[in-house]
C-alpha cells in the first residue's frame, strides 16, 4: 500500500505542475493581449494534463496490483 501512495503522490505533483505551468503561461499571454494564443496554450496544457493524469492512473493501478 505504501508504494501506491508514493506513486500517487508523485503523479499528482506532475499533474499539478503541468496545470500550474500552463495556466501561468496562458495568463501571461492573456495579460499582454494575445487572447487567441492564451486560449490555445490553455487548451494545449489541459490536454497534456489529462494525458499525464491517465498515465498516472495507470501507474497507480499497476502499483496497487503488484503489492501483494
CSV table of C-alpha atoms in Angstrom, one decimal:
chain,number,residue,atom,x,y,z
A,1,UNK,CA,0.0,0.0,0.0
A,2,UNK,CA,2.9,2.4,0.7
A,3,UNK,CA,4.3,2.1,-2.8
A,4,UNK,CA,0.9,3.1,-4.4
A,5,UNK,CA,0.7,6.1,-2.2
A,6,UNK,CA,4.1,7.3,-3.2
A,7,UNK,CA,3.3,6.8,-6.9
A,8,UNK,CA,0.0,8.6,-6.5
A,9,UNK,CA,1.7,11.5,-4.7
A,10,UNK,CA,4.4,11.7,-7.4
A,11,UNK,CA,1.8,11.7,-10.3
A,12,UNK,CA,-0.4,14.2,-8.5
A,13,UNK,CA,2.6,16.6,-8.3
A,14,UNK,CA,3.3,16.0,-12.0
A,15,UNK,CA,-0.3,16.9,-13.0
A,16,UNK,CA,-0.4,19.9,-10.8
A,17,UNK,CA,2.9,21.2,-12.1
A,18,UNK,CA,1.7,20.8,-15.7
A,19,UNK,CA,-1.5,22.7,-15.0
A,20,UNK,CA,0.2,25.4,-13.0
A,21,UNK,CA,2.8,26.0,-15.8
A,22,UNK,CA,0.1,26.0,-18.4
A,23,UNK,CA,-2.2,28.4,-16.6
A,24,UNK,CA,0.8,30.7,-15.8
A,25,UNK,CA,1.9,30.9,-19.5
A,26,UNK,CA,-1.7,31.4,-20.6
A,27,UNK,CA,-2.2,34.2,-18.1
A,28,UNK,CA,0.9,36.0,-19.3
A,29,UNK,CA,-0.3,35.8,-22.9
A,30,UNK,CA,-3.8,37.0,-21.9
A,31,UNK,CA,-2.4,40.0,-19.9
A,32,UNK,CA,-0.3,41.1,-22.9
A,33,UNK,CA,-3.3,41.0,-25.2
A,34,UNK,CA,-2.7,37.7,-27.1
A,35,UNK,CA,-6.1,36.2,-26.2
A,36,UNK,CA,-6.2,33.7,-29.0
A,37,UNK,CA,-2.7,32.4,-28.1
A,38,UNK,CA,-3.7,32.3,-24.4
A,39,UNK,CA,-6.7,30.1,-25.3
A,40,UNK,CA,-4.6,27.7,-27.4
A,41,UNK,CA,-2.0,27.4,-24.7
A,42,UNK,CA,-4.7,26.8,-22.0
A,43,UNK,CA,-6.3,24.1,-24.1
A,44,UNK,CA,-3.0,22.5,-25.0
A,45,UNK,CA,-1.8,22.3,-21.4
A,46,UNK,CA,-5.2,21.0,-20.4
A,47,UNK,CA,-4.8,18.2,-22.9
A,48,UNK,CA,-1.3,17.4,-21.7
A,49,UNK,CA,-2.6,17.4,-18.1
A,50,UNK,CA,-5.3,14.9,-19.0
A,51,UNK,CA,-2.7,12.6,-20.6
A,52,UNK,CA,-0.5,12.9,-17.6
A,53,UNK,CA,-3.5,12.1,-15.4
A,54,UNK,CA,-4.3,9.0,-17.4
A,55,UNK,CA,-0.7,7.8,-17.3
A,56,UNK,CA,-0.6,8.4,-13.5
A,57,UNK,CA,-3.8,6.4,-13.1
A,58,UNK,CA,-2.2,3.5,-14.9
A,59,UNK,CA,0.9,3.6,-12.8
A,60,UNK,CA,-1.1,3.8,-9.5
A,61,UNK,CA,-3.3,0.9,-10.6
A,62,UNK,CA,-0.2,-1.1,-11.5
A,63,UNK,CA,1.5,-0.3,-8.2
A,64,UNK,CA,-1.6,-1.4,-6.3
A,65,UNK,CA,-1.9,-4.7,-8.2
A,66,UNK,CA,1.8,-5.6,-7.7
A,67,UNK,CA,1.7,-5.0,-3.9
A,68,UNK,CA,0.7,-8.4,-2.6
